[in-house]
mmCIF file of C-alpha atoms in Angstrom:
data_model
loop_
_atom_site.group_PDB
_atom_site.id
_atom_site.type_symbol
_atom_site.label_atom_id
_atom_site.label_comp_id
_atom_site.label_asym_id
_atom_site.label_seq_id
_atom_site.Cartn_x
_atom_site.Cartn_y
_atom_site.Cartn_z
ATOM 1 C CA UNK A 91 100.115 135.073 101.488
ATOM 2 C CA UNK A 92 99.994 135.387 105.247
ATOM 3 C CA UNK A 93 102.902 134.436 107.311
ATOM 4 C CA UNK A 94 102.835 131.204 109.812
ATOM 5 C CA UNK A 95 104.461 128.980 112.411
ATOM 6 C CA UNK A 96 106.011 126.224 109.663
ATOM 7 C CA UNK A 97 107.862 123.117 110.273
ATOM 8 C CA UNK A 98 111.576 124.223 108.946
ATOM 9 C CA UNK A 99 112.829 121.051 106.385
ATOM 10 C CA UNK A 100 116.879 121.272 105.364
ATOM 11 C CA UNK A 101 117.402 117.304 104.660
ATOM 12 C CA UNK A 102 117.128 115.912 101.282
ATOM 13 C CA UNK A 103 116.125 112.753 103.716
ATOM 14 C CA UNK A 104 113.590 114.470 105.670
ATOM 15 C CA UNK A 105 110.525 111.807 105.320
ATOM 16 C CA UNK A 106 108.257 114.006 103.846
ATOM 17 C CA UNK A 107 110.493 115.323 101.446
ATOM 18 C CA UNK A 108 111.185 111.329 100.272
ATOM 19 C CA UNK A 109 107.383 110.687 100.433
ATOM 20 C CA UNK A 110 106.398 113.724 98.017
ATOM 21 C CA UNK A 111 109.440 112.767 95.588
ATOM 22 C CA UNK A 112 108.313 109.197 95.500
ATOM 23 C CA UNK A 113 104.010 110.018 95.193
ATOM 24 C CA UNK A 114 106.076 111.653 92.213
ATOM 25 C CA UNK A 115 107.940 108.721 90.483
ATOM 26 C CA UNK A 116 106.291 105.492 91.862
ATOM 27 C CA UNK A 117 102.616 105.054 90.069
ATOM 28 C CA UNK A 118 102.391 101.729 92.535
ATOM 29 C CA UNK A 119 103.321 103.797 96.034
ATOM 30 C CA UNK A 120 101.019 106.637 94.679
ATOM 31 C CA UNK A 121 97.653 104.067 94.575
ATOM 32 C CA UNK A 122 99.254 101.772 97.899
ATOM 33 C CA UNK A 123 99.448 105.437 100.010
ATOM 34 C CA UNK A 124 96.281 107.203 98.194
ATOM 35 C CA UNK A 125 97.852 110.222 96.934
ATOM 36 C CA UNK A 126 99.074 111.832 94.474
ATOM 37 C CA UNK A 127 101.935 115.128 94.154
ATOM 38 C CA UNK A 128 100.669 118.784 92.534
ATOM 39 C CA UNK A 129 103.144 121.242 92.545
ATOM 40 C CA UNK A 130 102.482 124.928 92.043
ATOM 41 C CA UNK A 131 100.231 127.981 93.562
ATOM 42 C CA UNK A 132 97.285 128.070 90.815
ATOM 43 C CA UNK A 133 97.278 123.959 91.086
ATOM 44 C CA UNK A 134 96.413 124.538 94.737
ATOM 45 C CA UNK A 135 94.006 127.205 94.653
ATOM 46 C CA UNK A 136 92.019 124.982 92.482
ATOM 47 C CA UNK A 137 92.401 122.202 94.614
ATOM 48 C CA UNK A 138 91.174 124.574 97.429
ATOM 49 C CA UNK A 139 88.606 125.185 95.414
ATOM 50 C CA UNK A 140 87.241 121.969 94.314
ATOM 51 C CA UNK A 141 86.857 120.730 98.093
ATOM 52 C CA UNK A 142 90.334 118.096 96.825
ATOM 53 C CA UNK A 143 91.507 117.038 100.517
ATOM 54 C CA UNK A 144 95.612 118.680 100.662
ATOM 55 C CA UNK A 145 97.699 116.374 103.018
ATOM 56 C CA UNK A 146 100.605 118.406 102.827
ATOM 57 C CA UNK A 147 102.539 121.301 101.589
ATOM 58 C CA UNK A 148 106.041 122.002 101.199
ATOM 59 C CA UNK A 149 106.467 125.528 100.003
ATOM 60 C CA UNK A 150 109.597 128.228 99.781
ATOM 61 C CA UNK A 151 107.636 131.065 100.684
ATOM 62 C CA UNK A 152 104.934 132.121 103.557
ATOM 63 C CA UNK A 153 101.817 129.793 103.863
ATOM 64 C CA UNK A 154 99.021 130.598 101.289
ATOM 65 C CA UNK A 155 96.679 132.941 103.092
ATOM 66 C CA UNK A 156 93.668 130.665 101.087
ATOM 67 C CA UNK A 157 94.640 127.692 102.428
ATOM 68 C CA UNK A 158 92.058 125.716 105.122
ATOM 69 C CA UNK A 159 94.175 125.989 108.794
ATOM 70 C CA UNK A 160 94.444 121.904 109.165
ATOM 71 C CA UNK A 161 96.631 122.103 106.288
ATOM 72 C CA UNK A 162 100.383 121.071 107.351
ATOM 73 C CA UNK A 163 102.783 123.055 106.292
ATOM 74 C CA UNK A 164 106.040 123.420 105.950
ATOM 75 C CA UNK A 165 109.143 125.583 104.487
ATOM 76 C CA UNK A 166 111.981 124.408 102.970
ATOM 77 C CA UNK A 167 114.780 125.893 100.716
ATOM 78 C CA UNK A 168 114.895 126.060 97.287
ATOM 79 C CA UNK A 169 117.073 123.007 96.687
ATOM 80 C CA UNK A 170 114.524 120.852 99.106
ATOM 81 C CA UNK A 171 111.790 121.544 96.879
ATOM 82 C CA UNK A 172 113.290 120.758 94.101
ATOM 83 C CA UNK A 173 114.822 117.005 95.850
ATOM 84 C CA UNK A 174 110.583 116.740 96.145
ATOM 85 C CA UNK A 175 109.772 116.778 92.637
ATOM 86 C CA UNK A 176 110.924 114.696 90.044
ATOM 87 C CA UNK A 177 109.630 117.600 87.760
ATOM 88 C CA UNK A 178 112.621 119.379 85.813
ATOM 89 C CA UNK A 179 111.809 123.279 86.634
ATOM 90 C CA UNK A 180 109.550 122.344 89.849
ATOM 91 C CA UNK A 181 107.080 125.919 91.118
ATOM 92 C CA UNK A 182 107.977 127.286 94.697
ATOM 93 C CA UNK A 183 104.942 124.899 96.160
ATOM 94 C CA UNK A 184 104.354 121.111 95.784
ATOM 95 C CA UNK A 185 101.731 119.452 97.594
ATOM 96 C CA UNK A 186 99.776 116.141 97.923
ATOM 97 C CA UNK A 187 96.299 115.383 97.518
ATOM 98 C CA UNK A 188 94.783 112.545 98.279
ATOM 99 C CA UNK A 189 92.954 110.068 95.594
ATOM 100 C CA UNK A 190 89.547 110.107 94.958
ATOM 101 C CA UNK A 191 87.571 107.482 95.496
ATOM 102 C CA UNK A 192 86.005 104.906 93.065
ATOM 103 C CA UNK A 193 83.313 105.785 91.549
ATOM 104 C CA UNK A 194 79.693 105.355 92.942
ATOM 105 C CA UNK A 195 78.093 105.373 89.395
ATOM 106 C CA UNK A 196 78.450 103.083 86.730
ATOM 107 C CA UNK A 197 76.369 105.615 84.415
ATOM 108 C CA UNK A 198 76.772 109.108 83.764
ATOM 109 C CA UNK A 199 74.274 111.387 81.408
ATOM 110 C CA UNK A 200 76.179 113.733 78.810
ATOM 111 C CA UNK A 201 79.344 113.329 76.545
ATOM 112 C CA UNK A 202 81.912 111.167 77.700
ATOM 113 C CA UNK A 203 85.485 109.842 76.469
ATOM 114 C CA UNK A 204 86.777 106.516 76.353
ATOM 115 C CA UNK A 205 90.985 106.692 76.379
ATOM 116 C CA UNK A 206 92.593 103.447 75.642
ATOM 117 C CA UNK A 207 96.377 102.990 75.557
ATOM 118 C CA UNK A 208 97.621 107.062 75.669
ATOM 119 C CA UNK A 209 100.663 106.685 76.836
ATOM 120 C CA UNK A 210 102.161 110.609 77.008
ATOM 121 C CA UNK A 211 101.420 111.826 80.267
ATOM 122 C CA UNK A 212 101.254 114.727 78.466
ATOM 123 C CA UNK A 213 98.264 114.496 76.341
ATOM 124 C CA UNK A 214 96.017 112.311 79.133
ATOM 125 C CA UNK A 215 96.735 115.677 81.242
ATOM 126 C CA UNK A 216 95.231 117.860 78.277
ATOM 127 C CA UNK A 217 92.409 116.349 77.433
ATOM 128 C CA UNK A 218 90.818 117.019 80.494
ATOM 129 C CA UNK A 219 91.821 119.772 80.510
ATOM 130 C CA UNK A 220 89.932 120.257 77.042
ATOM 131 C CA UNK A 221 86.986 118.011 78.620
ATOM 132 C CA UNK A 222 86.693 119.897 81.442
ATOM 133 C CA UNK A 223 86.814 123.355 79.402
ATOM 134 C CA UNK A 224 83.319 121.609 77.165
ATOM 135 C CA UNK A 225 82.196 120.144 80.406
ATOM 136 C CA UNK A 226 82.562 116.617 79.570
ATOM 137 C CA UNK A 227 80.445 114.202 81.767
ATOM 138 C CA UNK A 228 83.613 111.479 82.666
ATOM 139 C CA UNK A 229 86.649 110.765 81.051
ATOM 140 C CA UNK A 230 87.281 106.253 81.083
ATOM 141 C CA UNK A 231 91.033 105.245 81.146
ATOM 142 C CA UNK A 232 91.554 101.617 79.487
ATOM 143 C CA UNK A 233 94.236 99.448 78.184
ATOM 144 C CA UNK A 234 98.075 101.382 78.886
ATOM 145 C CA UNK A 235 97.061 104.365 79.395
ATOM 146 C CA UNK A 236 99.430 106.771 81.380
ATOM 147 C CA UNK A 237 98.701 108.002 85.029
ATOM 148 C CA UNK A 238 96.558 110.522 84.861
ATOM 149 C CA UNK A 239 97.774 111.648 88.178
ATOM 150 C CA UNK A 240 101.618 111.349 87.396
ATOM 151 C CA UNK A 241 102.591 115.089 87.844
ATOM 152 C CA UNK A 242 103.227 115.676 84.081
ATOM 153 C CA UNK A 243 99.704 114.981 83.678
ATOM 154 C CA UNK A 244 98.638 116.993 86.343
ATOM 155 C CA UNK A 245 100.081 120.027 85.485
ATOM 156 C CA UNK A 246 98.785 119.847 82.235
ATOM 157 C CA UNK A 247 95.368 119.338 83.210
ATOM 158 C CA UNK A 248 95.788 122.912 85.137
ATOM 159 C CA UNK A 249 93.480 121.651 87.554
ATOM 160 C CA UNK A 250 90.471 119.833 85.854
ATOM 161 C CA UNK A 251 91.979 116.683 87.814
ATOM 162 C CA UNK A 252 90.342 117.862 90.752
ATOM 163 C CA UNK A 253 86.500 118.438 88.988
ATOM 164 C CA UNK A 254 86.701 115.761 86.640
ATOM 165 C CA UNK A 255 88.637 112.669 88.472
ATOM 166 C CA UNK A 256 89.152 110.632 85.502
ATOM 167 C CA UNK A 257 88.111 106.439 86.067
ATOM 168 C CA UNK A 258 90.148 103.728 84.304
ATOM 169 C CA UNK A 259 87.244 100.240 82.890
ATOM 170 C CA UNK A 260 87.862 97.145 81.571
ATOM 171 C CA UNK A 261 86.472 96.406 78.327
ATOM 172 C CA UNK A 262 84.545 94.522 80.322
ATOM 173 C CA UNK A 263 83.137 97.393 81.895
ATOM 174 C CA UNK A 264 82.632 99.712 78.876
ATOM 175 C CA UNK A 265 80.482 97.298 77.488
ATOM 176 C CA UNK A 266 77.745 97.225 80.242
ATOM 177 C CA UNK A 267 77.545 101.371 78.943
ATOM 178 C CA UNK A 268 76.813 100.048 76.002
ATOM 179 C CA UNK A 269 74.246 97.585 77.802
ATOM 180 C CA UNK A 270 72.385 100.196 79.408
ATOM 181 C CA UNK A 271 71.590 102.541 75.774
ATOM 182 C CA UNK A 272 74.341 104.802 76.038
ATOM 183 C CA UNK A 273 75.796 104.990 72.293
ATOM 184 C CA UNK A 274 79.421 103.674 71.563
ATOM 185 C CA UNK A 275 81.540 105.605 68.920
ATOM 186 C CA UNK A 276 84.926 104.752 67.731
ATOM 187 C CA UNK A 277 87.190 107.726 66.121
ATOM 188 C CA UNK A 278 88.913 105.981 63.402
ATOM 189 C CA UNK A 279 90.392 106.674 59.943
ATOM 190 C CA UNK A 280 89.324 104.403 57.024
ATOM 191 C CA UNK A 281 86.068 104.087 54.698
ATOM 192 C CA UNK A 282 82.702 103.365 56.452
ATOM 193 C CA UNK A 283 83.185 106.614 58.820
ATOM 194 C CA UNK A 284 80.352 109.274 59.996
ATOM 195 C CA UNK A 285 81.713 112.271 59.764
ATOM 196 C CA UNK A 286 82.362 113.827 63.194
ATOM 197 C CA UNK A 287 80.308 116.853 62.585
ATOM 198 C CA UNK A 288 77.007 115.189 62.102
ATOM 199 C CA UNK A 289 77.087 112.443 64.783
ATOM 200 C CA UNK A 290 74.564 112.283 67.497
ATOM 201 C CA UNK A 291 76.160 112.994 70.868
ATOM 202 C CA UNK A 292 73.489 112.629 73.615
ATOM 203 C CA UNK A 293 74.061 109.760 76.026
ATOM 204 C CA UNK A 294 77.171 108.885 74.072
ATOM 205 C CA UNK A 295 80.824 108.221 74.653
ATOM 206 C CA UNK A 296 83.570 108.467 72.267
ATOM 207 C CA UNK A 297 86.750 106.552 72.304
ATOM 208 C CA UNK A 298 90.364 107.158 71.248
ATOM 209 C CA UNK A 299 93.477 105.676 70.502
ATOM 210 C CA UNK A 300 97.152 106.594 70.333
ATOM 211 C CA UNK A 301 98.021 108.438 67.412
ATOM 212 C CA UNK A 302 100.410 105.758 66.208
ATOM 213 C CA UNK A 303 98.132 102.646 66.901
ATOM 214 C CA UNK A 304 94.562 103.412 67.621
ATOM 215 C CA UNK A 305 91.960 101.393 69.247
ATOM 216 C CA UNK A 306 92.594 97.893 69.510
ATOM 217 C CA UNK A 307 89.851 95.373 67.920
ATOM 218 C CA UNK A 308 88.594 94.723 70.955
ATOM 219 C CA UNK A 309 87.334 98.044 71.904
ATOM 220 C CA UNK A 310 86.517 98.514 67.639
ATOM 221 C CA UNK A 311 83.941 95.235 68.183
ATOM 222 C CA UNK A 312 82.583 97.093 71.002
ATOM 223 C CA UNK A 313 81.611 100.278 69.403
ATOM 224 C CA UNK A 314 78.198 101.034 67.503
ATOM 225 C CA UNK A 315 79.957 103.360 64.878
ATOM 226 C CA UNK A 316 82.761 104.507 63.895
ATOM 227 C CA UNK A 317 83.004 108.331 63.289
ATOM 228 C CA UNK A 318 86.226 110.073 61.364
ATOM 229 C CA UNK A 319 87.182 114.224 61.537
ATOM 230 C CA UNK A 320 88.029 115.184 57.589
ATOM 231 C CA UNK A 321 91.361 115.818 57.176
ATOM 232 C CA UNK A 322 93.848 116.672 54.029
ATOM 233 C CA UNK A 323 94.683 114.051 51.669
ATOM 234 C CA UNK A 324 98.441 114.582 53.018
ATOM 235 C CA UNK A 325 97.452 114.049 56.704
ATOM 236 C CA UNK A 326 98.146 111.213 57.795
ATOM 237 C CA UNK A 327 96.592 111.216 61.810
ATOM 238 C CA UNK A 328 96.037 113.699 64.171
ATOM 239 C CA UNK A 329 97.406 114.238 68.050
ATOM 240 C CA UNK A 330 94.898 112.081 70.439
ATOM 241 C CA UNK A 331 94.632 115.215 72.112
ATOM 242 C CA UNK A 332 93.825 117.435 68.925
ATOM 243 C CA UNK A 333 92.026 114.852 67.409
ATOM 244 C CA UNK A 334 89.699 114.532 71.409
ATOM 245 C CA UNK A 335 89.073 118.744 71.174
ATOM 246 C CA UNK A 336 87.623 118.551 67.714
ATOM 247 C CA UNK A 337 85.156 115.691 68.859
ATOM 248 C CA UNK A 338 84.210 118.138 72.169
ATOM 249 C CA UNK A 339 83.692 120.601 70.307
ATOM 250 C CA UNK A 340 82.167 119.615 67.504
ATOM 251 C CA UNK A 341 79.797 117.599 70.700
ATOM 252 C CA UNK A 342 79.943 120.876 72.419
ATOM 253 C CA UNK A 343 78.265 123.097 69.641
ATOM 254 C CA UNK A 344 74.976 120.390 68.858
ATOM 255 C CA UNK A 345 74.459 121.392 72.352
ATOM 256 C CA UNK A 346 74.470 124.517 72.104
ATOM 257 C CA UNK A 347 77.921 125.959 74.018
#
């Protein structure tokens, strides 16, 4: 790190502090302003490496030496940083990034994940992190999913949020993927399901629902086949992030990872 002339922020009522706090607590405000909140040195490094547009940095230390010179950096004591972040244990750096623009291409090659109704932001972030590790082409959100750009999801993604940039799609848009030749699998329980180890993940998308509710009938009806993860008879279901990880691992093995 290097020293730098930074504006000192000493009030919780400061405009930037209020702005960062609201980015972390209000999804509508994030979308209206086109920004989201992140925290920590690791995520900041990932943002820089990924080419994310960093709009402001608030730190309790000195300016990180890996930051581009044009990024505005502000200094504040610990209590101000805690006021700017909705997280219980914020790190010594909080910063804002521009939300990515809408996806330009409807179609993409490689395995895609469709997440429906997953409301735990930690699960969303964990799935993104795992998807990044297994080179998943795209993560699609539909239904009432948690905001992937909320601070808990962003932190859990461990930087994958900057590279994968999840997209939101309606069921009609997902149906268009099928019409374009992408095979849709539903991760499900019950009879008449193909073993997850035997599925063909080439040019495919796999839909995963929440542990409690599973997939909606509307999305199930769009899918070509159902796949099932073999489990002991005493187990009822798997956490969505765990199920997604198993499916991504099987798909990666099939492609020689």
